[in-house]
Amino acid sequence: MSTPFPFTAVVGQDDLRLALLLNAVSPAVGGVLVRGEKGTAKSTAVRALSALLPEVDVVSGCRFSCDPASPDPGCPDGPHEAGGGAPRPARMVELPVGASEDRLVGALDIERALAEGVKAFEPGLLADAHRGILYVDEVNLLHDHLVDLLLDAAAMGASYVEREGVSVRHAARFLLVGTMNPEEGELRPQLLDRFGLTVEVAASREPDQRVEVVRRRLAYDDDPAGFAARWAGEEASVRRRIVAARELLPSVRLGDGALRQIAATCAAFEVDGMRADIVMARTATALAAWAGRTEVLAEDVRQAALLALPHRRRRNPFDAPGLDEDRLDETLEEFGGSAEDEDPDPDPDGPGGGGGQPTPDSGPQGGDRSARPEAGEGGEPQASGSAEQSAVRAAEPFRTKALSVPGIGQGAAGRRSRARTEHGRTTGARRPRGTLTKLHLAATVQAAAPHQRARGRSGPGLLVRRDDLRQAVREGRESNLVLFVVDASGSMAARQRMGAVKGAVLSLLLDAYQRRDKVGLVTFRGSAAEVALPPTSSVDAAAARLESLPTGGRTPLAAGLLKAHEVLRVERLRDAARRPLLVVVTDGRATGGPEPLPLASRAAGLFAAGGIASVVVDCESGPVRLGLAGKLAGELGGTAVTLDELRADSIAGLVKDVVKDVQRRAA
């Protein structure tokens, strides 16, 4: 077994280390979400935490880590007698992003359950993580069905495996820790809210600190055991302090003044629900215990707010997490409560300082970055021409009508287009290919019934063999690659249209986020097209590129379509199962170069020949319209919709029109 990097040897990252330690003191805080760029010691710090956790007593031989003092009465390995047991180190279990459902919750042997009535159950990762840490690296890339299972287990403290009337339940209480790079996409709001605390990490810009990071890492790589031995003293000190804080925690008093500050802070920042209040109360209590105090002070409430509220203030994926610290201080001062809740002169050298141990009052930096700029047209639009104009702000996003790819795909699970998936409504049955995952009970019984006399059945049980088993064929929804091709030429800037155009694309990006799509952005103006954003799961990155997009110049429509075709060709090689949806945002005009319109028509024919689903958002306005966008949609083999029709409350049957157009051209 490899020697982990010592927790106390991590340079800087005070907020990250403090959040992890608070959860070690009080697992009821609810876990930690670590957001930050790659290479910032996120995974290193999380993996190092498990070595600091106190040992846990477990029932000997129990695969579900039952506590001998109060064993789970419903444990599949039980019943257990109270008392006895043996200590073992706390576990840290890693959940791979590509794990299967059976690997997470466990697998039930359906064949033995049907034929013998035996609950032959193989525990999964949730059972392994019980009373320990469940760590999900790149948690924002986790498949939706695994997210649903995690949410259920986190909410109920138990995992349920049910297959056609056969049910197994076991306890699953764990400390959930996730790390993610926001550039690769955001988390679903439901899972985001399940993390008690969140921290933002970034690489230090101080040369001396960066030098120390490199020095320690090189020393660890050269001799992991020797490096760990040099930090053994600090590790033991933090381990003892965690134990002491756990013992002190029940004695910590959360006064009415602190409770008023917590409630007022959550109300002032308009967080949803009551979970934030509860998490803040538990965090402030853990902070006091970590500092060796039995009284929660105003500084504890402030630090708890900085850790527990930023991720709960987001209203859409384009909002950056953050907290206005000036407003926080004003709220705490206004609802300061009695003197017992304040400590005007905390000892800077008291518990929590030095030795690689973060201090309780080290909090996230930076102001409130969560609010998007106020919507508006902005800029000084010009009728057309070659001069480049500064970027204009996007209009306020709105709810769009659903767009989908016709047919049935087999791509990654999502919420846009129809697909054959492991989850969804049952549409048929087939023989299993490999391990049986979803049993079709009726088809299995139908396959086994004719052979009962030949197999010598004499009792009430059904004799089932492996050849009788049938896999359920299910239909659900898949995610797609939504590639936006945006016209940023001078003609689009006429009559102040670009703000509305950006608002429409922003709305479609928000829809793509909710449907778990990958997105890409191609823009064209002047004399060429460029890939403003290669296909990614990060819709907020696309929104940022869109916000800063300037306009002006001619309209190289053909170049934009050809660039989009090349992007889709490359992406098809990387992920053949993910079907694309092309969204072209233009007024349909084409200028520059010889025969621009015929060239654009030939480029559009490439998409029609490849059967790529497409929608043209017609941005033409004014009393005189040329209808060029509608013509382009016909050449693409797709459909056209105006900016006004794109709104969910003003368009009817857009998806049906797309399907009908594709079917008509196929016929």
XYZ file of C-alpha atoms in Angstrom:
667
model
C 0.000 0.000 0.000
C 1.419 3.385 -1.007
C 2.219 6.000 1.630
C -0.212 8.950 1.355
C 1.049 12.522 1.298
C 0.770 13.921 4.857
C -2.200 16.200 5.431
C -0.156 18.671 7.453
C 2.457 18.904 4.690
C -0.007 20.510 2.265
C 1.192 24.079 1.662
C -1.426 26.804 2.072
C -5.036 25.916 1.163
C -6.197 26.903 4.655
C -9.886 26.928 3.719
C -9.713 23.455 2.216
C -7.908 21.951 5.200
C -10.217 23.673 7.684
C -13.369 22.445 5.923
C -12.090 18.871 5.880
C -11.062 18.998 9.539
C -14.438 20.398 10.605
C -16.120 17.421 8.976
C -13.696 15.118 10.749
C -14.737 16.734 14.033
C -18.453 16.681 13.206
C -19.519 14.442 10.294
C -23.032 15.892 10.687
C -21.746 19.046 8.948
C -22.481 17.216 5.703
C -19.314 16.907 3.659
C -17.232 19.183 1.467
C -17.283 20.195 -2.178
C -13.879 21.372 -3.393
C -13.949 23.546 -6.507
C -10.817 24.638 -8.275
C -8.471 24.469 -11.195
C -6.395 21.396 -11.883
C -3.167 20.880 -9.964
C -4.214 22.565 -6.698
C -3.846 19.610 -4.282
C -7.597 18.939 -4.106
C -7.307 15.161 -4.319
C -4.080 15.083 -2.305
C -5.656 16.803 0.696
C -8.800 14.665 0.594
C -6.887 11.383 0.412
C -4.630 12.506 3.250
C -7.578 13.207 5.560
C -8.440 9.531 6.082
C -5.133 8.961 7.899
C -6.177 11.520 10.533
C -9.580 10.054 11.328
C -9.923 8.056 14.550
C -10.410 4.306 14.296
C -13.950 2.903 14.304
C -15.218 -0.186 16.119
C -16.987 -2.671 13.838
C -18.709 -6.015 14.303
C -16.227 -8.733 13.417
C -16.978 -10.289 10.040
C -19.706 -7.787 9.127
C -19.322 -6.559 5.571
C -21.399 -3.468 6.361
C -19.274 -2.041 9.209
C -21.984 -2.258 11.859
C -21.249 -0.499 15.136
C -21.025 -3.164 17.891
C -22.508 -0.697 20.386
C -25.697 -0.340 18.283
C -25.725 -2.828 15.392
C -28.138 -2.270 12.520
C -31.146 -4.564 13.115
C -31.719 -4.826 9.366
C -28.109 -5.590 8.400
C -27.975 -8.264 5.653
C -25.161 -9.968 7.602
C -27.114 -9.787 10.868
C -28.622 -10.021 13.308
C -25.656 -9.086 15.480
C -25.292 -9.281 19.231
C -24.466 -5.972 20.893
C -20.969 -5.620 22.305
C -17.608 -6.959 21.260
C -16.251 -5.902 17.881
C -12.804 -4.848 16.768
C -11.269 -1.491 15.825
C -10.120 -0.716 12.291
C -8.978 2.448 10.483
C -11.650 4.668 8.985
C -12.019 3.986 5.280
C -11.898 6.363 2.376
C -13.749 4.844 -0.584
C -13.380 6.370 -4.033
C -16.316 6.355 -6.446
C -15.079 6.349 -10.068
C -17.006 8.604 -12.432
C -17.665 5.685 -14.775
C -18.850 3.254 -12.093
C -21.933 1.143 -12.723
C -25.053 1.195 -10.569
C -24.263 -2.299 -9.254
C -20.764 -1.198 -8.263
C -22.205 1.675 -6.236
C -25.141 0.058 -4.437
C -24.205 -3.623 -4.715
C -25.400 -6.513 -6.827
C -28.196 -8.960 -6.123
C -28.040 -12.444 -7.667
C -31.449 -12.485 -9.379
C -31.123 -16.089 -10.535
C -30.599 -17.436 -7.000
C -33.269 -15.118 -5.634
C -35.870 -16.496 -8.049
C -34.838 -20.150 -8.017
C -33.761 -20.581 -4.391
C -35.304 -17.632 -2.563
C -31.830 -16.672 -1.302
C -30.773 -13.026 -0.953
C -27.247 -13.436 -2.288
C -26.014 -9.851 -2.063
C -22.575 -8.472 -2.931
C -22.046 -5.113 -1.173
C -21.134 -2.048 -3.192
C -19.188 1.119 -2.525
C -21.932 2.631 -0.354
C -21.551 -0.273 2.068
C -17.767 0.070 2.062
C -18.039 3.811 2.810
C -20.408 3.399 5.783
C -18.935 5.260 8.797
C -16.109 6.541 6.611
C -15.484 8.853 3.653
C -17.000 8.535 0.187
C -14.794 10.499 -2.192
C -15.887 11.406 -5.714
C -13.226 12.976 -7.901
C -14.679 15.021 -10.780
C -18.083 14.753 -9.112
C -19.597 17.113 -11.685
C -19.041 14.445 -14.371
C -20.939 11.756 -12.464
C -23.850 10.209 -14.390
C -27.323 11.309 -13.371
C -28.516 7.866 -12.240
C -25.540 7.593 -9.868
C -26.256 11.092 -8.589
C -29.833 10.022 -7.835
C -28.590 7.034 -5.831
C -26.151 9.211 -3.899
C -28.899 11.705 -3.094
C -31.159 8.956 -1.800
C -28.440 7.422 0.384
C -27.318 10.817 1.723
C -30.906 11.769 2.590
C -31.934 8.478 4.248
C -28.625 7.224 5.635
C -29.348 3.866 4.005
C -29.054 2.163 0.647
C -31.855 0.128 -0.903
C -31.389 -2.457 -3.661
C -34.657 -3.612 -5.145
C -35.018 -5.987 -8.067
C -38.467 -7.275 -9.038
C -39.827 -7.563 -5.505
C -36.559 -8.699 -3.880
C -35.246 -5.994 -1.542
C -32.032 -5.539 0.443
C -31.381 -2.596 2.775
C -28.263 -1.610 4.694
C -27.018 1.464 6.532
C -24.965 3.937 4.482
C -23.918 6.979 6.485
C -20.758 8.533 5.155
C -18.864 11.782 4.815
C -19.369 12.883 1.200
C -16.374 14.700 -0.291
C -16.272 15.769 -3.916
C -13.749 17.605 -6.031
C -14.395 19.283 -9.361
C -12.962 21.603 -11.961
C -15.693 24.158 -12.824
C -14.335 24.425 -16.370
C -15.702 20.926 -17.024
C -19.285 21.690 -16.022
C -21.388 22.375 -12.968
C -23.243 20.157 -10.519
C -26.968 19.514 -10.410
C -28.534 21.849 -7.810
C -29.893 18.922 -5.775
C -26.454 17.360 -5.328
C -24.802 20.741 -4.821
C -27.085 21.435 -1.869
C -26.199 18.064 -0.286
C -22.640 19.211 0.361
C -22.484 20.943 3.696
C -19.498 23.142 2.881
C -17.759 24.345 -0.243
C -14.318 25.820 -0.791
C -12.665 27.433 -3.785
C -9.014 26.562 -4.267
C -6.447 28.117 -6.567
C -2.716 27.908 -6.993
C -0.760 30.494 -5.011
C 0.740 33.421 -6.898
C 3.426 33.891 -4.243
C 6.810 32.631 -5.553
C 8.029 31.544 -2.106
C 4.948 29.427 -1.481
C 5.138 27.846 -4.922
C 8.793 27.002 -4.295
C 7.835 25.270 -1.058
C 5.126 23.266 -2.829
C 7.622 21.984 -5.388
C 10.252 21.283 -2.731
C 7.888 19.170 -0.617
C 6.481 17.316 -3.580
C 9.910 16.373 -4.896
C 10.979 15.242 -1.440
C 7.859 13.082 -1.149
C 8.340 11.518 -4.589
C 11.965 10.650 -3.789
C 11.164 8.950 -0.463
C 7.453 8.759 0.491
C 8.026 6.828 3.715
C 10.859 9.071 4.879
C 8.907 12.223 4.039
C 5.856 10.951 5.939
C 8.057 10.115 8.935
C 9.305 13.703 9.103
C 5.710 14.905 9.381
C 4.560 12.193 11.773
C 4.684 14.535 14.763
C 2.386 17.126 13.168
C 0.055 14.383 11.960
C -0.208 12.912 15.456
C -0.860 16.367 16.924
C -3.758 17.039 14.546
C -5.136 13.533 15.146
C -5.165 14.150 18.909
C -6.807 17.512 18.392
C -9.579 15.946 16.302
C -10.259 13.432 19.067
C -10.306 16.195 21.683
C -12.666 18.328 19.583
C -15.023 15.377 19.113
C -15.145 14.855 22.852
C -15.747 18.560 23.471
C -18.410 18.923 20.764
C -21.433 17.818 22.884
C -20.542 20.478 25.455
C -20.435 23.393 22.995
C -23.266 25.873 23.582
C -24.968 27.545 20.621
C -26.563 30.609 22.171
C -29.686 32.420 21.031
C -27.577 35.342 19.820
C -25.555 33.095 17.498
C -28.721 31.418 16.270
C -30.220 34.811 15.422
C -27.100 35.724 13.480
C -27.266 32.447 11.563
C -30.941 32.873 10.686
C -30.498 36.540 9.751
C -27.507 35.741 7.526
C -29.340 32.990 5.630
C -32.348 35.261 5.174
C -30.206 38.203 4.046
C -28.534 36.129 1.329
C -31.858 34.581 0.259
C -30.743 30.956 0.330
C -33.366 28.329 -0.450
C -34.809 26.107 2.250
C -33.579 25.575 5.801
C -30.608 23.287 5.198
C -28.222 26.252 5.120
C -29.289 27.336 8.619
C -28.762 23.839 9.999
C -25.389 23.409 8.303
C -24.218 26.810 9.538
C -25.235 25.932 13.108
C -23.359 22.614 12.978
C -20.322 24.232 11.366
C -20.156 27.040 13.918
C -20.385 24.480 16.721
C -17.589 22.414 15.158
C -15.464 25.547 14.787
C -15.834 26.308 18.474
C -14.909 22.734 19.423
C -11.918 22.824 17.057
C -10.746 26.022 18.758
C -11.139 24.388 22.183
C -14.082 26.529 23.268
C -17.501 25.630 24.657
C -19.187 28.806 23.380
C -19.999 29.731 19.768
C -18.745 33.226 18.969
C -19.584 35.696 16.203
C -16.333 34.803 14.449
C -17.511 31.179 14.253
C -20.783 32.252 12.663
C -18.916 34.401 10.134
C -16.553 31.585 9.175
C -19.450 29.138 8.942
C -21.248 31.479 6.537
C -18.171 31.748 4.300
C -18.005 27.969 4.063
C -21.690 27.003 3.958
C -23.432 29.683 1.892
C -21.546 30.476 -1.355
C -22.743 27.433 -3.303
C -26.302 27.865 -2.040
C -26.653 31.353 -3.503
C -26.391 30.286 -7.136
C -29.572 30.772 -9.118
C -28.292 29.462 -12.473
C -25.078 27.828 -13.748
C -23.748 31.163 -15.021
C -23.527 32.559 -11.495
C -20.121 32.256 -9.883
C -20.236 31.173 -6.236
C -19.252 33.842 -3.801
C -20.331 35.933 -0.834
C -20.298 39.687 -0.295
C -18.242 39.867 2.892
C -19.127 43.512 3.576
C -22.810 42.627 3.539
C -22.083 39.621 5.745
C -20.329 41.792 8.317
C -23.186 44.292 8.300
C -25.718 41.529 8.923
C -23.697 40.021 11.755
C -23.263 43.439 13.358
C -26.972 44.258 13.046
C -27.996 40.978 14.670
C -25.038 40.799 17.012
C -27.001 39.434 19.948
C -25.617 39.581 23.444
C -22.038 40.037 24.502
C -21.641 36.334 25.168
C -21.710 35.700 21.433
C -18.792 37.996 20.688
C -15.054 37.817 21.194
C -13.577 41.253 20.457
C -9.976 40.169 20.920
C -9.463 36.533 19.865
C -5.995 35.173 20.548
C -4.214 34.920 17.171
C -1.812 32.378 18.636
C -4.520 30.252 20.238
C -5.718 26.828 19.099
C -5.642 26.403 15.329
C -2.426 28.252 14.579
C 0.804 26.814 13.224
C 1.958 23.288 12.508
C 0.044 23.039 9.236
C -3.258 23.369 11.102
C -5.623 25.948 9.606
C -6.995 28.624 11.881
C -10.751 28.865 12.354
C -10.887 32.440 11.047
C -9.200 31.790 7.688
C -11.985 32.162 5.152
C -12.562 32.401 1.403
C -11.484 35.630 -0.196
C -13.113 37.673 -2.896
C -16.339 39.587 -3.127
C -19.717 38.665 -4.499
C -19.221 37.453 -8.051
C -22.502 35.598 -8.247
C -24.624 38.241 -9.925
C -24.549 38.534 -13.699
C -24.426 42.014 -15.217
C -27.807 43.605 -15.536
C -29.476 42.711 -18.823
C -29.528 45.272 -21.544
C -28.716 45.944 -25.182
C -25.593 48.017 -24.491
C -23.077 49.216 -27.065
C -23.507 51.559 -30.025
C -24.928 49.401 -32.827
C -24.166 50.231 -36.421
C -26.138 49.245 -39.476
C -23.389 47.080 -40.949
C -19.878 47.406 -42.244
C -16.421 46.140 -41.509
C -15.659 48.025 -38.288
C -15.464 45.833 -35.210
C -17.808 46.815 -32.418
C -17.389 46.168 -28.724
C -19.269 43.305 -27.114
C -22.834 44.017 -26.009
C -24.527 42.498 -23.009
C -26.931 39.634 -23.395
C -30.605 40.193 -22.767
C -32.203 38.372 -19.859
C -32.418 34.599 -20.549
C -35.800 32.916 -20.843
C -37.200 29.400 -20.858
C -36.953 27.887 -24.319
C -39.009 25.256 -26.030
C -37.396 21.816 -25.993
C -35.308 20.873 -29.028
C -34.368 17.259 -29.621
C -32.669 14.973 -32.101
C -35.100 12.709 -34.014
C -34.904 8.943 -33.689
C -33.588 6.808 -30.833
C -29.945 7.036 -29.810
C -27.645 5.215 -27.427
C -25.621 8.090 -26.017
C -24.769 9.103 -22.480
C -27.710 9.457 -20.117
C -29.271 12.887 -20.135
C -32.568 14.699 -20.622
C -32.858 15.749 -24.245
C -33.476 13.059 -26.874
C -34.960 9.560 -26.847
C -32.444 6.772 -26.319
C -31.942 3.162 -25.280
C -30.736 3.421 -21.693
C -30.407 1.399 -18.497
C -33.044 3.609 -16.913
C -36.464 4.642 -18.106
C -39.681 2.944 -19.146
C -39.556 -0.700 -20.185
C -40.303 -1.243 -23.890
C -39.322 -4.886 -24.406
C -36.990 -7.732 -23.439
C -33.916 -9.490 -24.813
C -31.375 -12.080 -23.787
C -28.735 -10.503 -21.534
C -25.355 -9.685 -23.025
C -22.988 -10.268 -20.133
C -24.170 -9.546 -16.578
C -27.918 -9.200 -16.063
C -28.670 -5.733 -14.730
C -32.414 -5.134 -15.227
C -34.609 -8.237 -15.094
C -37.764 -8.433 -17.187
C -39.752 -10.657 -14.864
C -42.694 -11.445 -17.171
C -40.433 -12.390 -20.074
C -38.270 -14.523 -17.767
C -41.283 -16.429 -16.423
C -42.611 -16.853 -19.958
C -39.287 -18.300 -21.094
C -39.038 -20.704 -18.132
C -42.681 -21.863 -17.978
C -42.687 -24.375 -20.894
C -39.771 -26.328 -19.385
C -41.048 -26.928 -15.834
C -42.227 -30.535 -16.394
C -39.009 -31.475 -18.215
C -36.980 -30.046 -15.351
C -38.851 -32.163 -12.824
C -40.639 -29.391 -10.975
C -42.722 -30.843 -8.151
C -43.204 -27.963 -5.717
C -44.595 -24.438 -5.900
C -41.248 -22.852 -6.833
C -40.341 -21.948 -10.417
C -37.236 -23.688 -11.770
C -35.250 -20.976 -13.513
C -32.021 -21.450 -15.433
C -29.665 -18.838 -16.749
C -30.908 -19.279 -20.316
C -34.386 -18.208 -19.144
C -33.302 -14.815 -17.852
C -34.347 -11.810 -19.919
C -32.905 -8.325 -19.807
C -35.395 -5.457 -19.819
C -35.027 -3.097 -22.764
C -35.667 0.420 -21.564
C -36.126 3.767 -23.210
C -35.052 6.981 -21.537
C -33.319 10.196 -22.494
C -29.802 10.905 -23.656
C -27.644 13.997 -23.653
C -26.449 15.436 -26.942
C -23.728 17.655 -28.295
C -25.360 21.014 -28.960
C -23.093 22.981 -31.276
C -23.937 26.668 -31.594
C -22.888 28.474 -34.770
C -23.354 32.183 -34.079
C -23.275 34.929 -36.697
C -21.296 37.853 -35.229
C -21.094 39.946 -38.392
C -22.024 43.591 -38.819
C -25.474 42.766 -40.157
C -26.342 41.096 -36.846
C -25.488 44.291 -34.976
C -28.001 46.321 -36.965
C -31.047 47.587 -35.080
C -29.530 46.523 -31.747
C -30.237 42.848 -32.348
C -27.081 41.355 -30.845
C -28.229 41.759 -27.242
C -31.396 39.807 -28.002
C -29.411 37.219 -29.972
C -27.012 36.663 -27.081
C -29.950 36.395 -24.699
C -31.456 33.679 -26.883
C -28.199 31.715 -27.055
C -27.759 32.145 -23.315
C -31.253 30.710 -22.840
C -30.382 27.718 -25.013
C -27.174 27.235 -23.022
C -29.173 27.185 -19.798
C -31.466 24.588 -21.356
C -28.390 22.543 -22.364
C -27.121 22.668 -18.770
C -30.428 21.389 -17.427
C -30.444 18.573 -19.968
C -26.803 17.577 -19.221
C -25.553 18.248 -22.756
C -22.113 18.992 -24.028
C -21.929 22.326 -25.826
C -19.623 23.952 -28.331
C -19.473 27.429 -29.836
C -18.404 28.450 -33.357
C -18.548 32.110 -34.384
C -18.041 33.720 -37.765
C -17.486 37.301 -38.842
C -15.107 39.316 -40.993
C -13.359 36.860 -43.280
C -13.229 33.666 -41.239
C -14.796 31.468 -38.566
C -13.291 30.291 -35.297
C -14.013 27.742 -32.603
C -14.722 30.028 -29.663
C -15.212 27.003 -27.394
C -14.466 23.345 -28.248
C -17.147 20.853 -27.127
C -17.269 20.796 -23.342
C -19.611 20.066 -20.450
C -19.069 23.567 -19.053
C -21.944 25.743 -20.221
C -20.756 28.615 -18.044
C -17.513 28.678 -20.069
C -19.623 28.997 -23.215
C -21.642 31.784 -21.605
C -18.449 33.655 -20.737
C -17.166 33.395 -24.329
C -20.536 34.536 -25.630
C -20.641 37.537 -23.286
C -17.314 38.851 -24.587
C -18.092 38.196 -28.260
C -17.577 41.336 -30.402
C -19.417 41.950 -33.671
C -18.633 43.571 -36.992
C -17.420 42.848 -40.471
C -18.789 40.746 -43.293
C -20.718 37.497 -43.028
C -18.668 34.404 -43.973
C -21.601 31.995 -43.491
C -19.981 29.192 -45.455
C -16.830 29.399 -43.331
C -18.913 29.087 -40.163
C -20.750 26.019 -41.436
C -17.567 24.340 -42.646
C -15.866 24.986 -39.316
C -18.872 23.480 -37.496
C -18.789 20.432 -39.785
C -15.122 19.882 -38.948
C -15.821 20.188 -35.198
C -18.572 17.566 -35.430
C -16.390 15.243 -37.503
C -13.621 15.284 -34.897
C -16.075 14.932 -32.022
C -17.712 11.930 -33.704
C -14.348 10.153 -33.606
C -14.047 10.869 -29.873
C -17.604 9.980 -28.888
C -19.469 8.160 -31.634
C -22.533 7.464 -29.485
C -23.311 11.114 -28.702
C -25.586 12.540 -31.369
C -25.198 16.201 -32.348
C -27.749 18.991 -32.632
C -26.661 21.969 -34.733
C -28.106 25.352 -33.754
C -27.299 28.099 -36.269
C -28.058 31.629 -35.067
C -28.096 33.982 -38.071
C -30.202 36.170 -40.326
C -29.150 33.968 -43.236
C -27.151 36.612 -45.100
C -23.812 35.698 -46.646
C -21.286 38.246 -47.915
C -17.631 38.280 -48.818
C -15.793 36.261 -51.412
C -17.060 34.961 -54.749
C -20.584 33.505 -54.750
C -21.093 33.521 -50.972
C -24.671 32.237 -51.031
C -24.039 29.228 -53.335
C -20.982 28.340 -51.260
C -23.022 28.480 -48.055
C -25.678 26.322 -49.704
C -23.129 23.640 -50.586
C -21.738 23.734 -47.027
C -25.245 23.291 -45.621
C -25.726 20.267 -47.865
C -22.976 18.453 -45.952
C -25.134 18.451 -42.809
C -28.241 17.332 -44.694
C -26.307 14.483 -46.304
C -25.003 13.373 -42.907
C -28.468 13.382 -41.329
C -27.401 15.871 -38.647
C -30.368 17.404 -36.845
C -30.340 21.176 -37.092
C -32.326 24.254 -36.128
C -31.834 27.749 -37.522
C -32.704 30.599 -35.181
C -33.828 33.316 -37.578
C -32.570 36.692 -36.340
C -33.905 38.756 -39.244
C -36.120 41.639 -38.182
C -37.783 44.679 -39.665
C -40.666 45.200 -42.080
C -38.757 43.809 -45.078
C -37.507 40.246 -44.685
C -35.608 38.200 -47.234
C -36.338 34.795 -45.706
C -32.730 33.680 -46.109
C -32.646 31.899 -42.719
C -35.639 29.767 -43.670
C -33.961 28.845 -46.943
C -30.794 27.904 -45.046
C -32.824 25.673 -42.732
C -34.232 23.830 -45.747
C -30.744 23.286 -47.151
C -29.583 21.964 -43.767
C -32.515 19.559 -43.651
C -33.759 21.179 -40.472
C -36.280 23.783 -39.402
C -36.263 27.525 -38.740
C -37.639 29.383 -35.752
C -37.634 33.100 -35.011
C -36.323 34.619 -31.802
C -39.876 35.239 -30.606
C -40.981 31.703 -31.429
C -38.065 30.251 -29.484
C -39.742 31.123 -26.206
C -41.496 28.191 -24.565
C -44.706 30.153 -24.047
C -45.050 31.312 -27.648
C -44.082 28.327 -29.798
C -46.066 25.178 -30.431
C -44.910 22.017 -32.084
C -41.309 22.976 -32.876
C -39.968 19.505 -32.115
C -42.745 17.927 -34.173
C -41.823 20.201 -37.058
C -38.194 19.096 -36.849
C -39.226 15.437 -36.904
C -41.688 15.958 -39.751
C -39.101 17.778 -41.861
C -36.559 15.001 -41.373
C -39.124 12.297 -42.133
C -40.397 14.124 -45.213
C -36.896 14.478 -46.646
C -36.081 10.845 -45.820
C -39.179 9.741 -47.743
